[in-house]
């Protein structure tokens, strides 16, 4: 069997059990068996990396408690290895402003994300969003920071959003949330950037996921694993379908591959 050197993990629905109450922290929603799997993987020389649509500000505190130092954050628009930035992919201001004006016209509410800040041009979003504690209200879009990596869109009563430019993609990251970022960037490009930095071959890498935004990541590694609660498209692409996150799916997959004991 291939000697694996690195393992990439999505969070929501993969490491963290989304069926548990969301007033629990991410750390509290990660099964003990998954935490032990991460510990043993690292102990056995396999680098665990969190690959998520979430910003590194939201990830780093609980990631460090899991012993995870490397992140493919914000759908690959920012990549960090052992806390140091490997890559960042901001959206050009002209494209960003054009997209925001179109969203405003369609009354689509959004959050502006940089590696270090969240901004909202809607006071309602800034105060009522689930991530409100991270969000600043800004009235003037002319003062946008230079390093906007994503727009986070709440779908509300929409099933999808249409983008005018092919340079951007709207990626579903939760049942009612889409992230808008550069179309050539994904979790997969983030995976490639870390593999290249560490001189690790794709066939020496594992990935665990459950949602549509993990599809590209599955193409980037040699051994993709879908959770039992994953969407059908991801299960079809996986080399192995494990149990649901709340049924020790991470641990069981690692055990099957002889990576933990």
PDB file of C-alpha atoms in Angstrom:
ATOM      1  CA  UNK A   1       0.000   0.000   0.000  1.00  0.00           C
ATOM      2  CA  UNK A   2       1.114   3.570  -0.694  1.00  0.00           C
ATOM      3  CA  UNK A   3       2.908   5.280   2.159  1.00  0.00           C
ATOM      4  CA  UNK A   4       0.767   8.346   2.847  1.00  0.00           C
ATOM      5  CA  UNK A   5       2.504  11.532   3.992  1.00  0.00           C
ATOM      6  CA  UNK A   6      -0.320  14.069   4.268  1.00  0.00           C
ATOM      7  CA  UNK A   7      -4.098  14.111   4.882  1.00  0.00           C
ATOM      8  CA  UNK A   8      -6.522  16.935   4.049  1.00  0.00           C
ATOM      9  CA  UNK A   9      -9.749  17.355   6.030  1.00  0.00           C
ATOM     10  CA  UNK A  10     -12.851  19.404   5.314  1.00  0.00           C
ATOM     11  CA  UNK A  11     -14.591  20.605   8.498  1.00  0.00           C
ATOM     12  CA  UNK A  12     -18.377  20.938   8.370  1.00  0.00           C
ATOM     13  CA  UNK A  13     -19.917  17.519   7.821  1.00  0.00           C
ATOM     14  CA  UNK A  14     -16.479  15.870   7.743  1.00  0.00           C
ATOM     15  CA  UNK A  15     -14.511  16.580  10.916  1.00  0.00           C
ATOM     16  CA  UNK A  16     -17.417  18.340  12.663  1.00  0.00           C
ATOM     17  CA  UNK A  17     -20.844  16.744  13.032  1.00  0.00           C
ATOM     18  CA  UNK A  18     -23.381  19.155  11.529  1.00  0.00           C
ATOM     19  CA  UNK A  19     -26.303  17.235  13.032  1.00  0.00           C
ATOM     20  CA  UNK A  20     -25.279  18.467  16.501  1.00  0.00           C
ATOM     21  CA  UNK A  21     -26.593  21.849  17.761  1.00  0.00           C
ATOM     22  CA  UNK A  22     -24.725  24.753  16.161  1.00  0.00           C
ATOM     23  CA  UNK A  23     -24.503  26.597  19.458  1.00  0.00           C
ATOM     24  CA  UNK A  24     -21.753  24.075  20.187  1.00  0.00           C
ATOM     25  CA  UNK A  25     -18.306  25.150  18.991  1.00  0.00           C
ATOM     26  CA  UNK A  26     -16.639  23.399  16.043  1.00  0.00           C
ATOM     27  CA  UNK A  27     -14.266  21.700  18.481  1.00  0.00           C
ATOM     28  CA  UNK A  28     -17.208  20.395  20.521  1.00  0.00           C
ATOM     29  CA  UNK A  29     -18.791  18.939  17.366  1.00  0.00           C
ATOM     30  CA  UNK A  30     -15.683  16.936  16.417  1.00  0.00           C
ATOM     31  CA  UNK A  31     -15.974  13.324  17.687  1.00  0.00           C
ATOM     32  CA  UNK A  32     -13.316  12.145  20.143  1.00  0.00           C
ATOM     33  CA  UNK A  33     -12.404   9.387  17.695  1.00  0.00           C
ATOM     34  CA  UNK A  34     -11.620  11.968  14.971  1.00  0.00           C
ATOM     35  CA  UNK A  35      -9.456  13.976  17.391  1.00  0.00           C
ATOM     36  CA  UNK A  36      -7.570  10.782  18.253  1.00  0.00           C
ATOM     37  CA  UNK A  37      -7.178   9.935  14.565  1.00  0.00           C
ATOM     38  CA  UNK A  38      -5.587  13.355  13.909  1.00  0.00           C
ATOM     39  CA  UNK A  39      -3.252  12.872  16.888  1.00  0.00           C
ATOM     40  CA  UNK A  40      -2.130   9.432  15.700  1.00  0.00           C
ATOM     41  CA  UNK A  41      -1.723  10.533  12.078  1.00  0.00           C
ATOM     42  CA  UNK A  42       0.658  13.287  13.159  1.00  0.00           C
ATOM     43  CA  UNK A  43       2.463  10.934  15.520  1.00  0.00           C
ATOM     44  CA  UNK A  44       2.923   8.505  12.595  1.00  0.00           C
ATOM     45  CA  UNK A  45       4.445  11.161  10.314  1.00  0.00           C
ATOM     46  CA  UNK A  46       1.298  12.038   8.320  1.00  0.00           C
ATOM     47  CA  UNK A  47       0.734  15.815   8.265  1.00  0.00           C
ATOM     48  CA  UNK A  48      -2.943  16.709   8.922  1.00  0.00           C
ATOM     49  CA  UNK A  49      -4.176  19.777   7.022  1.00  0.00           C
ATOM     50  CA  UNK A  50      -7.590  21.426   7.355  1.00  0.00           C
ATOM     51  CA  UNK A  51      -9.075  22.392   3.961  1.00  0.00           C
ATOM     52  CA  UNK A  52     -12.143  24.568   4.363  1.00  0.00           C
ATOM     53  CA  UNK A  53     -14.278  27.332   2.946  1.00  0.00           C
ATOM     54  CA  UNK A  54     -13.796  29.079   6.300  1.00  0.00           C
ATOM     55  CA  UNK A  55     -11.326  31.902   6.912  1.00  0.00           C
ATOM     56  CA  UNK A  56      -8.101  31.113   8.757  1.00  0.00           C
ATOM     57  CA  UNK A  57      -9.170  33.482  11.565  1.00  0.00           C
ATOM     58  CA  UNK A  58     -12.044  31.102  12.315  1.00  0.00           C
ATOM     59  CA  UNK A  59      -9.873  28.018  11.858  1.00  0.00           C
ATOM     60  CA  UNK A  60      -6.611  28.645  13.640  1.00  0.00           C
ATOM     61  CA  UNK A  61      -7.805  28.655  17.261  1.00  0.00           C
ATOM     62  CA  UNK A  62      -9.509  25.261  17.200  1.00  0.00           C
ATOM     63  CA  UNK A  63      -6.985  23.860  14.669  1.00  0.00           C
ATOM     64  CA  UNK A  64      -4.133  24.501  17.090  1.00  0.00           C
ATOM     65  CA  UNK A  65      -6.081  22.648  19.800  1.00  0.00           C
ATOM     66  CA  UNK A  66      -6.244  19.683  17.396  1.00  0.00           C
ATOM     67  CA  UNK A  67      -2.507  19.941  16.751  1.00  0.00           C
ATOM     68  CA  UNK A  68      -3.110  21.045  13.135  1.00  0.00           C
ATOM     69  CA  UNK A  69      -0.721  23.774  11.963  1.00  0.00           C
ATOM     70  CA  UNK A  70      -1.435  23.891   8.216  1.00  0.00           C
ATOM     71  CA  UNK A  71      -4.550  25.220   6.456  1.00  0.00           C
ATOM     72  CA  UNK A  72      -6.084  25.473   3.012  1.00  0.00           C
ATOM     73  CA  UNK A  73      -8.422  28.304   4.020  1.00  0.00           C
ATOM     74  CA  UNK A  74     -11.268  30.159   2.292  1.00  0.00           C
ATOM     75  CA  UNK A  75     -11.619  27.553  -0.492  1.00  0.00           C
ATOM     76  CA  UNK A  76      -7.917  27.702  -1.350  1.00  0.00           C
ATOM     77  CA  UNK A  77      -7.774  31.489  -1.691  1.00  0.00           C
ATOM     78  CA  UNK A  78      -5.311  31.502   1.225  1.00  0.00           C
ATOM     79  CA  UNK A  79      -2.901  28.673   2.030  1.00  0.00           C
ATOM     80  CA  UNK A  80      -0.771  28.386   5.170  1.00  0.00           C
ATOM     81  CA  UNK A  81       1.856  25.788   6.083  1.00  0.00           C
ATOM     82  CA  UNK A  82       2.790  25.646   9.771  1.00  0.00           C
ATOM     83  CA  UNK A  83       1.278  29.114  10.229  1.00  0.00           C
ATOM     84  CA  UNK A  84       3.179  30.813   7.391  1.00  0.00           C
ATOM     85  CA  UNK A  85       1.396  31.959   4.234  1.00  0.00           C
ATOM     86  CA  UNK A  86       2.220  29.896   1.153  1.00  0.00           C
ATOM     87  CA  UNK A  87      -0.246  31.571  -1.237  1.00  0.00           C
ATOM     88  CA  UNK A  88      -3.007  34.195  -1.389  1.00  0.00           C
ATOM     89  CA  UNK A  89      -5.350  34.892  -4.328  1.00  0.00           C
ATOM     90  CA  UNK A  90      -7.198  38.254  -4.056  1.00  0.00           C
ATOM     91  CA  UNK A  91      -9.861  39.413  -6.529  1.00  0.00           C
ATOM     92  CA  UNK A  92      -8.993  42.433  -8.709  1.00  0.00           C
ATOM     93  CA  UNK A  93     -10.812  45.554  -7.507  1.00  0.00           C
ATOM     94  CA  UNK A  94     -12.444  46.294 -10.861  1.00  0.00           C
ATOM     95  CA  UNK A  95     -13.963  42.806 -10.996  1.00  0.00           C
ATOM     96  CA  UNK A  96     -14.930  42.967  -7.336  1.00  0.00           C
ATOM     97  CA  UNK A  97     -16.744  46.302  -7.613  1.00  0.00           C
ATOM     98  CA  UNK A  98     -18.554  45.194 -10.770  1.00  0.00           C
ATOM     99  CA  UNK A  99     -19.775  42.044  -8.994  1.00  0.00           C
ATOM    100  CA  UNK A 100     -20.816  43.900  -5.850  1.00  0.00           C
ATOM    101  CA  UNK A 101     -22.801  46.457  -7.867  1.00  0.00           C
ATOM    102  CA  UNK A 102     -24.635  43.625  -9.629  1.00  0.00           C
ATOM    103  CA  UNK A 103     -25.361  41.927  -6.283  1.00  0.00           C
ATOM    104  CA  UNK A 104     -26.671  45.232  -4.909  1.00  0.00           C
ATOM    105  CA  UNK A 105     -28.913  45.590  -7.968  1.00  0.00           C
ATOM    106  CA  UNK A 106     -30.331  42.087  -7.395  1.00  0.00           C
ATOM    107  CA  UNK A 107     -30.608  42.733  -3.635  1.00  0.00           C
ATOM    108  CA  UNK A 108     -28.241  39.872  -2.900  1.00  0.00           C
ATOM    109  CA  UNK A 109     -26.697  40.344   0.534  1.00  0.00           C
ATOM    110  CA  UNK A 110     -23.027  39.495   0.941  1.00  0.00           C
ATOM    111  CA  UNK A 111     -20.001  39.655   3.225  1.00  0.00           C
ATOM    112  CA  UNK A 112     -16.610  40.865   1.961  1.00  0.00           C
ATOM    113  CA  UNK A 113     -13.788  38.620   3.137  1.00  0.00           C
ATOM    114  CA  UNK A 114     -10.056  39.349   3.367  1.00  0.00           C
ATOM    115  CA  UNK A 115      -7.492  37.110   5.103  1.00  0.00           C
ATOM    116  CA  UNK A 116      -7.810  39.271   8.233  1.00  0.00           C
ATOM    117  CA  UNK A 117     -11.239  40.968   8.080  1.00  0.00           C
ATOM    118  CA  UNK A 118     -14.930  40.522   7.271  1.00  0.00           C
ATOM    119  CA  UNK A 119     -16.854  43.561   6.015  1.00  0.00           C
ATOM    120  CA  UNK A 120     -20.528  44.091   5.157  1.00  0.00           C
ATOM    121  CA  UNK A 121     -22.160  46.979   3.287  1.00  0.00           C
ATOM    122  CA  UNK A 122     -25.477  45.949   4.838  1.00  0.00           C
ATOM    123  CA  UNK A 123     -25.928  46.894   8.495  1.00  0.00           C
ATOM    124  CA  UNK A 124     -28.447  44.055   8.808  1.00  0.00           C
ATOM    125  CA  UNK A 125     -25.860  41.481   7.659  1.00  0.00           C
ATOM    126  CA  UNK A 126     -23.168  42.997   9.884  1.00  0.00           C
ATOM    127  CA  UNK A 127     -25.330  42.696  12.994  1.00  0.00           C
ATOM    128  CA  UNK A 128     -27.566  39.671  12.374  1.00  0.00           C
ATOM    129  CA  UNK A 129     -25.372  37.183  10.498  1.00  0.00           C
ATOM    130  CA  UNK A 130     -24.327  34.004  12.333  1.00  0.00           C
ATOM    131  CA  UNK A 131     -20.710  35.221  12.086  1.00  0.00           C
ATOM    132  CA  UNK A 132     -21.624  38.773  13.215  1.00  0.00           C
ATOM    133  CA  UNK A 133     -18.886  38.892  15.858  1.00  0.00           C
ATOM    134  CA  UNK A 134     -16.298  38.836  13.063  1.00  0.00           C
ATOM    135  CA  UNK A 135     -18.014  41.368  10.768  1.00  0.00           C
ATOM    136  CA  UNK A 136     -17.427  45.133  10.453  1.00  0.00           C
ATOM    137  CA  UNK A 137     -20.028  47.432   8.881  1.00  0.00           C
ATOM    138  CA  UNK A 138     -18.683  49.659   6.074  1.00  0.00           C
ATOM    139  CA  UNK A 139     -20.899  52.039   4.101  1.00  0.00           C
ATOM    140  CA  UNK A 140     -18.408  53.052   1.400  1.00  0.00           C
ATOM    141  CA  UNK A 141     -17.220  50.381  -1.057  1.00  0.00           C
ATOM    142  CA  UNK A 142     -14.585  52.798  -2.418  1.00  0.00           C
ATOM    143  CA  UNK A 143     -12.511  52.113   0.666  1.00  0.00           C
ATOM    144  CA  UNK A 144     -12.272  48.372   0.052  1.00  0.00           C
ATOM    145  CA  UNK A 145      -9.082  46.699   1.255  1.00  0.00           C
ATOM    146  CA  UNK A 146      -6.670  45.470  -1.447  1.00  0.00           C
ATOM    147  CA  UNK A 147      -6.780  41.799  -0.492  1.00  0.00           C
ATOM    148  CA  UNK A 148     -10.430  40.709  -0.825  1.00  0.00           C
ATOM    149  CA  UNK A 149     -10.371  36.951  -1.419  1.00  0.00           C
ATOM    150  CA  UNK A 150     -14.089  36.077  -1.339  1.00  0.00           C
ATOM    151  CA  UNK A 151     -17.642  37.360  -1.188  1.00  0.00           C
ATOM    152  CA  UNK A 152     -19.829  35.243   1.088  1.00  0.00           C
ATOM    153  CA  UNK A 153     -23.433  35.140  -0.127  1.00  0.00           C
ATOM    154  CA  UNK A 154     -26.477  34.071   1.894  1.00  0.00           C
ATOM    155  CA  UNK A 155     -28.904  32.452  -0.547  1.00  0.00           C
ATOM    156  CA  UNK A 156     -32.019  33.052   1.577  1.00  0.00           C
ATOM    157  CA  UNK A 157     -34.897  32.300  -0.843  1.00  0.00           C
ATOM    158  CA  UNK A 158     -32.609  31.715  -3.873  1.00  0.00           C
ATOM    159  CA  UNK A 159     -31.376  28.314  -5.027  1.00  0.00           C
ATOM    160  CA  UNK A 160     -28.321  29.753  -6.781  1.00  0.00           C
ATOM    161  CA  UNK A 161     -26.757  32.987  -8.049  1.00  0.00           C
ATOM    162  CA  UNK A 162     -25.645  33.929 -11.553  1.00  0.00           C
ATOM    163  CA  UNK A 163     -22.273  35.602 -12.087  1.00  0.00           C
ATOM    164  CA  UNK A 164     -21.527  37.879 -15.038  1.00  0.00           C
ATOM    165  CA  UNK A 165     -17.803  37.059 -15.211  1.00  0.00           C
ATOM    166  CA  UNK A 166     -16.206  33.677 -15.927  1.00  0.00           C
ATOM    167  CA  UNK A 167     -13.236  34.825 -13.829  1.00  0.00           C
ATOM    168  CA  UNK A 168     -15.360  34.157 -10.723  1.00  0.00           C
ATOM    169  CA  UNK A 169     -17.155  31.088  -9.437  1.00  0.00           C
ATOM    170  CA  UNK A 170     -19.962  30.740  -6.874  1.00  0.00           C
ATOM    171  CA  UNK A 171     -19.281  27.638  -4.791  1.00  0.00           C
ATOM    172  CA  UNK A 172     -21.854  26.078  -2.473  1.00  0.00           C
ATOM    173  CA  UNK A 173     -20.268  25.547   0.952  1.00  0.00           C
ATOM    174  CA  UNK A 174     -23.392  25.036   3.085  1.00  0.00           C
ATOM    175  CA  UNK A 175     -27.111  24.541   2.382  1.00  0.00           C
ATOM    176  CA  UNK A 176     -27.784  28.304   2.223  1.00  0.00           C
ATOM    177  CA  UNK A 177     -24.286  29.750   1.677  1.00  0.00           C
ATOM    178  CA  UNK A 178     -22.205  30.309  -1.471  1.00  0.00           C
ATOM    179  CA  UNK A 179     -18.648  31.651  -1.598  1.00  0.00           C
ATOM    180  CA  UNK A 180     -17.670  33.747  -4.628  1.00  0.00           C
ATOM    181  CA  UNK A 181     -13.957  33.675  -5.476  1.00  0.00           C
ATOM    182  CA  UNK A 182     -11.574  33.454  -8.435  1.00  0.00           C
ATOM    183  CA  UNK A 183     -12.634  30.547 -10.646  1.00  0.00           C
ATOM    184  CA  UNK A 184      -9.111  29.156 -11.102  1.00  0.00           C
ATOM    185  CA  UNK A 185      -8.721  28.824  -7.316  1.00  0.00           C
ATOM    186  CA  UNK A 186     -10.127  25.956  -5.226  1.00  0.00           C
ATOM    187  CA  UNK A 187      -9.295  23.617  -2.401  1.00  0.00           C
ATOM    188  CA  UNK A 188      -7.515  21.590  -5.109  1.00  0.00           C
ATOM    189  CA  UNK A 189      -5.122  24.427  -6.004  1.00  0.00           C
ATOM    190  CA  UNK A 190      -4.431  24.872  -2.288  1.00  0.00           C
ATOM    191  CA  UNK A 191      -3.696  21.166  -1.980  1.00  0.00           C
ATOM    192  CA  UNK A 192      -1.325  21.372  -4.974  1.00  0.00           C
ATOM    193  CA  UNK A 193       0.456  24.403  -3.472  1.00  0.00           C
ATOM    194  CA  UNK A 194       1.121  22.551  -0.207  1.00  0.00           C
ATOM    195  CA  UNK A 195       2.138  19.318  -1.973  1.00  0.00           C
ATOM    196  CA  UNK A 196       4.553  21.278  -4.167  1.00  0.00           C
ATOM    197  CA  UNK A 197       6.066  23.085  -1.184  1.00  0.00           C
ATOM    198  CA  UNK A 198       6.649  19.793   0.648  1.00  0.00           C
ATOM    199  CA  UNK A 199       7.656  17.841  -2.474  1.00  0.00           C
ATOM    200  CA  UNK A 200       4.904  15.281  -1.843  1.00  0.00           C
ATOM    201  CA  UNK A 201       3.301  13.362  -4.728  1.00  0.00           C
ATOM    202  CA  UNK A 202      -0.526  13.426  -5.053  1.00  0.00           C
ATOM    203  CA  UNK A 203      -0.653   9.637  -4.624  1.00  0.00           C
ATOM    204  CA  UNK A 204       0.920  10.114  -1.163  1.00  0.00           C
ATOM    205  CA  UNK A 205      -2.044  12.290  -0.092  1.00  0.00           C
ATOM    206  CA  UNK A 206      -5.478  11.508   1.383  1.00  0.00           C
ATOM    207  CA  UNK A 207      -8.518  13.784   1.486  1.00  0.00           C
ATOM    208  CA  UNK A 208     -11.760  13.569   3.489  1.00  0.00           C
ATOM    209  CA  UNK A 209     -14.891  15.472   2.460  1.00  0.00           C
ATOM    210  CA  UNK A 210     -18.692  15.578   2.280  1.00  0.00           C
ATOM    211  CA  UNK A 211     -19.888  18.516   0.131  1.00  0.00           C
ATOM    212  CA  UNK A 212     -19.739  19.759  -3.476  1.00  0.00           C
ATOM    213  CA  UNK A 213     -16.825  22.102  -2.764  1.00  0.00           C
ATOM    214  CA  UNK A 214     -14.695  19.016  -1.999  1.00  0.00           C
ATOM    215  CA  UNK A 215     -15.029  17.615  -5.544  1.00  0.00           C
ATOM    216  CA  UNK A 216     -11.957  19.440  -6.885  1.00  0.00           C
ATOM    217  CA  UNK A 217      -9.924  18.447  -3.815  1.00  0.00           C
ATOM    218  CA  UNK A 218     -10.779  14.798  -4.482  1.00  0.00           C
ATOM    219  CA  UNK A 219      -9.180  15.104  -7.933  1.00  0.00           C
ATOM    220  CA  UNK A 220      -5.987  16.493  -6.379  1.00  0.00           C
ATOM    221  CA  UNK A 221      -5.118  13.517  -4.153  1.00  0.00           C
ATOM    222  CA  UNK A 222      -4.443   9.839  -4.660  1.00  0.00           C
ATOM    223  CA  UNK A 223      -6.928   8.550  -2.091  1.00  0.00           C
ATOM    224  CA  UNK A 224     -10.181  10.525  -1.659  1.00  0.00           C
ATOM    225  CA  UNK A 225     -12.530   9.411   1.137  1.00  0.00           C
ATOM    226  CA  UNK A 226     -16.205  10.448   1.291  1.00  0.00           C
ATOM    227  CA  UNK A 227     -18.102  10.559   4.566  1.00  0.00           C
ATOM    228  CA  UNK A 228     -21.252   8.443   4.900  1.00  0.00           C
ATOM    229  CA  UNK A 229     -23.235  11.701   5.006  1.00  0.00           C
ATOM    230  CA  UNK A 230     -21.576  13.049   1.810  1.00  0.00           C
ATOM    231  CA  UNK A 231     -23.446  14.157  -1.312  1.00  0.00           C
ATOM    232  CA  UNK A 232     -23.861  11.501  -4.015  1.00  0.00           C
ATOM    233  CA  UNK A 233     -21.456  13.189  -6.456  1.00  0.00           C
ATOM    234  CA  UNK A 234     -18.639  13.001  -3.897  1.00  0.00           C
ATOM    235  CA  UNK A 235     -19.375   9.376  -3.031  1.00  0.00           C
ATOM    236  CA  UNK A 236     -19.114   8.481  -6.719  1.00  0.00           C
ATOM    237  CA  UNK A 237     -15.661  10.110  -6.928  1.00  0.00           C
ATOM    238  CA  UNK A 238     -14.323   8.551  -3.699  1.00  0.00           C
ATOM    239  CA  UNK A 239     -12.047   5.531  -3.495  1.00  0.00           C
ATOM    240  CA  UNK A 240     -13.700   4.699  -0.178  1.00  0.00           C
ATOM    241  CA  UNK A 241     -16.965   5.740   1.475  1.00  0.00           C
ATOM    242  CA  UNK A 242     -16.680   5.616   5.254  1.00  0.00           C
ATOM    243  CA  UNK A 243     -19.377   5.994   7.916  1.00  0.00           C
ATOM    244  CA  UNK A 244     -21.009   9.299   8.877  1.00  0.00           C
ATOM    245  CA  UNK A 245     -18.962  11.820  10.839  1.00  0.00           C
ATOM    246  CA  UNK A 246     -20.990  11.162  14.014  1.00  0.00           C
ATOM    247  CA  UNK A 247     -20.479   7.405  13.611  1.00  0.00           C
ATOM    248  CA  UNK A 248     -16.659   7.609  13.825  1.00  0.00           C
ATOM    249  CA  UNK A 249     -16.219   7.788  10.047  1.00  0.00           C
ATOM    250  CA  UNK A 250     -12.786   9.470  10.168  1.00  0.00           C
ATOM    251  CA  UNK A 251     -11.414   6.914  12.631  1.00  0.00           C
ATOM    252  CA  UNK A 252     -12.849   3.921  10.747  1.00  0.00           C
ATOM    253  CA  UNK A 253     -11.329   5.050   7.429  1.00  0.00           C
ATOM    254  CA  UNK A 254      -7.914   5.631   9.026  1.00  0.00           C
ATOM    255  CA  UNK A 255      -8.173   2.251  10.740  1.00  0.00           C
ATOM    256  CA  UNK A 256      -9.077   0.503   7.467  1.00  0.00           C
ATOM    257  CA  UNK A 257      -5.949   1.989   5.852  1.00  0.00           C
ATOM    258  CA  UNK A 258      -3.758   0.917   8.778  1.00  0.00           C
ATOM    259  CA  UNK A 259      -2.933   4.516   9.710  1.00  0.00           C
ATOM    260  CA  UNK A 260      -4.162   4.331  13.318  1.00  0.00           C
ATOM    261  CA  UNK A 261      -4.541   1.599  15.903  1.00  0.00           C
TER     262      UNK A 261
END
